[in-house]
mmCIF file with all atom_site columns, C-alpha atoms in Angstrom:
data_model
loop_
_atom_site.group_PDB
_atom_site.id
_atom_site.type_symbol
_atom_site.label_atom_id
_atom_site.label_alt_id
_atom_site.label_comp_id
_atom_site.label_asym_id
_atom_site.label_entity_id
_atom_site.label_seq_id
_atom_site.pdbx_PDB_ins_code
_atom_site.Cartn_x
_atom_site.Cartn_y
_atom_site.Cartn_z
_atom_site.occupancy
_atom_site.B_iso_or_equiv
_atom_site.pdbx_formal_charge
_atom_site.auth_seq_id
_atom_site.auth_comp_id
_atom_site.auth_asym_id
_atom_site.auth_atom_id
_atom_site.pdbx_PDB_model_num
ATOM 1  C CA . UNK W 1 1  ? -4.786 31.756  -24.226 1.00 0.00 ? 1  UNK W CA 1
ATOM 2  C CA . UNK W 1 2  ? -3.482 29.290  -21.553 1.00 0.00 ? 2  UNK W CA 1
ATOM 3  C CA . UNK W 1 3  ? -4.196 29.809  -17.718 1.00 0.00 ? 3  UNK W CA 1
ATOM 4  C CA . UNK W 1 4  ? -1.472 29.274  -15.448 1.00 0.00 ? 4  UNK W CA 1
ATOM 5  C CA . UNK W 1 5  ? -1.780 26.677  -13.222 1.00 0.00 ? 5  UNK W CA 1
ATOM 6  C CA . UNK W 1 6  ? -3.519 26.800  -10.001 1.00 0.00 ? 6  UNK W CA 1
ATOM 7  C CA . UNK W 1 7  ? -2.294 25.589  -6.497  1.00 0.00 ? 7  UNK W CA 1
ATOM 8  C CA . UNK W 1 8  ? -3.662 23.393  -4.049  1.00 0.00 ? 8  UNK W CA 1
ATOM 9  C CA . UNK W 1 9  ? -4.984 25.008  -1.058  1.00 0.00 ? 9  UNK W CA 1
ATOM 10 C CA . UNK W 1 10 ? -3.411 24.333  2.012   1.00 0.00 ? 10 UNK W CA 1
ATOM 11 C CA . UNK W 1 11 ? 0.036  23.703  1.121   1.00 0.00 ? 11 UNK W CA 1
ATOM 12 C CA . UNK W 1 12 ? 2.506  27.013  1.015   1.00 0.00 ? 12 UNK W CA 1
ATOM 13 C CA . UNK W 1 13 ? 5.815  27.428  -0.804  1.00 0.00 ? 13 UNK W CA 1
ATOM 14 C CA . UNK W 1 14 ? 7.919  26.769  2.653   1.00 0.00 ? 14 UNK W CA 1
ATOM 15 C CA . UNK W 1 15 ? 8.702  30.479  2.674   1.00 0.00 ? 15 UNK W CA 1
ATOM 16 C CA . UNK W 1 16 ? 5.875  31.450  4.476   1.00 0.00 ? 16 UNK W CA 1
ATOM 17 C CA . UNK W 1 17 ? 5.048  34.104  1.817   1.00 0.00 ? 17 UNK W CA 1
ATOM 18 C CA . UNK W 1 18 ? 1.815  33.199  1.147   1.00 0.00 ? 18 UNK W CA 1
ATOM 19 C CA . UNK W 1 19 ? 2.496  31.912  -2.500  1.00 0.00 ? 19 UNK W CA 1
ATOM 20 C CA . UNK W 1 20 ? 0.818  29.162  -2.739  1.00 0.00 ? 20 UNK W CA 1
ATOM 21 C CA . UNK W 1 21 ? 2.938  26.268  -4.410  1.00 0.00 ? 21 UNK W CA 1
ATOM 22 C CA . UNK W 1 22 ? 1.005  22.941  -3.578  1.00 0.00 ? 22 UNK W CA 1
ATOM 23 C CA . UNK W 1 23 ? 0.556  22.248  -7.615  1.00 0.00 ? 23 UNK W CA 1
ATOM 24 C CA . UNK W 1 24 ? 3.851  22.062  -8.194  1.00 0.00 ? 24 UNK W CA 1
ATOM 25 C CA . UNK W 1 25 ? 5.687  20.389  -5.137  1.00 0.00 ? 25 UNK W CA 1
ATOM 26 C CA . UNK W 1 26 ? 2.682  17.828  -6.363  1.00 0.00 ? 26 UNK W CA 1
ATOM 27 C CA . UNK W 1 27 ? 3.871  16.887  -9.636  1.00 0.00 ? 27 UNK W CA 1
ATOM 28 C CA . UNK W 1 28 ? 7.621  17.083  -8.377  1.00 0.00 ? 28 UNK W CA 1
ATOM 29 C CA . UNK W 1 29 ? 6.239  14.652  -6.122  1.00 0.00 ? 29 UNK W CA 1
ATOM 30 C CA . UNK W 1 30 ? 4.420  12.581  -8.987  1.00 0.00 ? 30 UNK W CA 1
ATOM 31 C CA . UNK W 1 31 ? 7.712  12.433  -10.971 1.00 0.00 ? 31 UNK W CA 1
ATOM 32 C CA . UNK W 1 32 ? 9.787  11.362  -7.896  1.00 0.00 ? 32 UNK W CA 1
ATOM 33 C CA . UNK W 1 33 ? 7.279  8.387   -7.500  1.00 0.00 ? 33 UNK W CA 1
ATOM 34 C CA . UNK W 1 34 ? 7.594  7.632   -11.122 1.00 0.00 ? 34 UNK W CA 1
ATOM 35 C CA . UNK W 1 35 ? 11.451 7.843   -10.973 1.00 0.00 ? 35 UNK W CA 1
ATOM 36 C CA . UNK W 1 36 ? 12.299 5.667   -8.212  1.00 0.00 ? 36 UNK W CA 1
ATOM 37 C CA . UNK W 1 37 ? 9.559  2.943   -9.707  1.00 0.00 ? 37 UNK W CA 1
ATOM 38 C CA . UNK W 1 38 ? 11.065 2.563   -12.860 1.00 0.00 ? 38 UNK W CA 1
ATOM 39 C CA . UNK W 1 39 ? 14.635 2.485   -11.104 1.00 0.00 ? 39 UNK W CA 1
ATOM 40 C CA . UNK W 1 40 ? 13.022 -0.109  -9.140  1.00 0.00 ? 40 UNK W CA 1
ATOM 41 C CA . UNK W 1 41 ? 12.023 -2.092  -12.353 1.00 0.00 ? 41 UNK W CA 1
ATOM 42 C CA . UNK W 1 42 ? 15.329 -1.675  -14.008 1.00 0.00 ? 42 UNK W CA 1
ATOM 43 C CA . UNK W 1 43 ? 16.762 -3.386  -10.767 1.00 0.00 ? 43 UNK W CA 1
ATOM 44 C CA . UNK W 1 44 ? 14.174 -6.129  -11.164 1.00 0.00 ? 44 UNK W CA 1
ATOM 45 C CA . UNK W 1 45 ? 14.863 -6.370  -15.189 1.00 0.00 ? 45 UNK W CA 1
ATOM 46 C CA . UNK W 1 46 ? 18.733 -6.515  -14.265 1.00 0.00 ? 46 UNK W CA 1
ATOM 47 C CA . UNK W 1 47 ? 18.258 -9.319  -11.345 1.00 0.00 ? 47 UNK W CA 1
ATOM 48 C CA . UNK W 1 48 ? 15.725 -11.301 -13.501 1.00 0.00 ? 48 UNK W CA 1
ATOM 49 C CA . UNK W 1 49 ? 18.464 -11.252 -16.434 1.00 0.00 ? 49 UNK W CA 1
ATOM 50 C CA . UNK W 1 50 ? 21.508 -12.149 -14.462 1.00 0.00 ? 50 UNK W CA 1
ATOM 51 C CA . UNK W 1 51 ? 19.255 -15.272 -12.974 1.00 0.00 ? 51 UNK W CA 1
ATOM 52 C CA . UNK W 1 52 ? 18.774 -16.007 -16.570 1.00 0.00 ? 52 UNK W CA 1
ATOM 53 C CA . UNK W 1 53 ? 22.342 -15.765 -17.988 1.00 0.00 ? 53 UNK W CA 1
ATOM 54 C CA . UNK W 1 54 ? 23.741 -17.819 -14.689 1.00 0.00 ? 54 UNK W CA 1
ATOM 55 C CA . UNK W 1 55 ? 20.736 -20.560 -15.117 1.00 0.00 ? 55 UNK W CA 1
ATOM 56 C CA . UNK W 1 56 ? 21.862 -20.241 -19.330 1.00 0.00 ? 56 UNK W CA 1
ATOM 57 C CA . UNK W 1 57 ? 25.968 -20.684 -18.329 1.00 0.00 ? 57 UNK W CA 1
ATOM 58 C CA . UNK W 1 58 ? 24.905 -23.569 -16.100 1.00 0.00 ? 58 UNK W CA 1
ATOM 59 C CA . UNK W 1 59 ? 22.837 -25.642 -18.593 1.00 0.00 ? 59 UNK W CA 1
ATOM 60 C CA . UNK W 1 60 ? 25.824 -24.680 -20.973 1.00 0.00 ? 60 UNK W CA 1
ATOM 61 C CA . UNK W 1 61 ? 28.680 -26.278 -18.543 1.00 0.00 ? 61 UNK W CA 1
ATOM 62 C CA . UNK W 1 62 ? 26.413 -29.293 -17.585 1.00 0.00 ? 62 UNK W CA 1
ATOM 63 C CA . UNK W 1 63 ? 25.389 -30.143 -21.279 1.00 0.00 ? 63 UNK W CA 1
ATOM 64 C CA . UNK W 1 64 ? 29.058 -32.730 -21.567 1.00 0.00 ? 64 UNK W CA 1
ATOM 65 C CA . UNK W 1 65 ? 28.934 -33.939 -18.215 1.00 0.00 ? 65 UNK W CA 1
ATOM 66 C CA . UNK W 1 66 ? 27.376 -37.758 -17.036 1.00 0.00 ? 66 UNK W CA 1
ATOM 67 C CA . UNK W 1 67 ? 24.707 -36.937 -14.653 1.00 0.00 ? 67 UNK W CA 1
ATOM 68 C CA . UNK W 1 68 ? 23.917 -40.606 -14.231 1.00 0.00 ? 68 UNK W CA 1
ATOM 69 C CA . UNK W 1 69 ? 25.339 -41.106 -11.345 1.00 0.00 ? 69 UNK W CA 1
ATOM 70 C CA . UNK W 1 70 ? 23.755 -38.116 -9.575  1.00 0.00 ? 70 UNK W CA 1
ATOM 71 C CA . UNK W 1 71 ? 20.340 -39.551 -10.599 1.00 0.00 ? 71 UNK W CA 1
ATOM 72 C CA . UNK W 1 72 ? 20.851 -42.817 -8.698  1.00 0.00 ? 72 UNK W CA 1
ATOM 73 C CA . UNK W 1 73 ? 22.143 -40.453 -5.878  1.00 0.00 ? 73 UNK W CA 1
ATOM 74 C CA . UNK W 1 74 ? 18.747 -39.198 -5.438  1.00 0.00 ? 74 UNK W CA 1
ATOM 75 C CA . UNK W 1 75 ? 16.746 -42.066 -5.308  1.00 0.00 ? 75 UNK W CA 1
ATOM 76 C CA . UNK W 1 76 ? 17.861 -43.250 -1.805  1.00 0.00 ? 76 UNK W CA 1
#
């Protein structure tokens, strides 16, 4: 048979009525943490891509253009 859970001491359920709920504001708290980190990596994934497809579209528009020029440019 499976045993509930058991709380943390010291943490009450905010109702002041003695329930104990420290186990379970802790895992809320665990998945929160988890949540907002892989938002933050889908942010990263989406920034990191968009660099990508602008650096792609660049190299695409420069590939039938004479960058000779430019090169002597930057040797004075």
């Amino acid at each position: 048979m499976l045993e509930k859970p058991t709380y943390t001491d010291g943490l009450d359920d905010g109702c002041h009525s003695g329930k104990r709920k420290g186990f379970i504001r802790h895992v809320q708290k665990r998945y929160q943490t988890r949540v907002l980190i892989e938002l933050q990596r889908l942010q990263q994934r989406k920034k990191a891509n968009h660099i990508s497809q602008q650096t792609a579209l660049e190299q695409e528009v420069m590939k039938g253009i004479d960058t000779d020029a430019l090169n002597s440019l930057a040797k004075q």
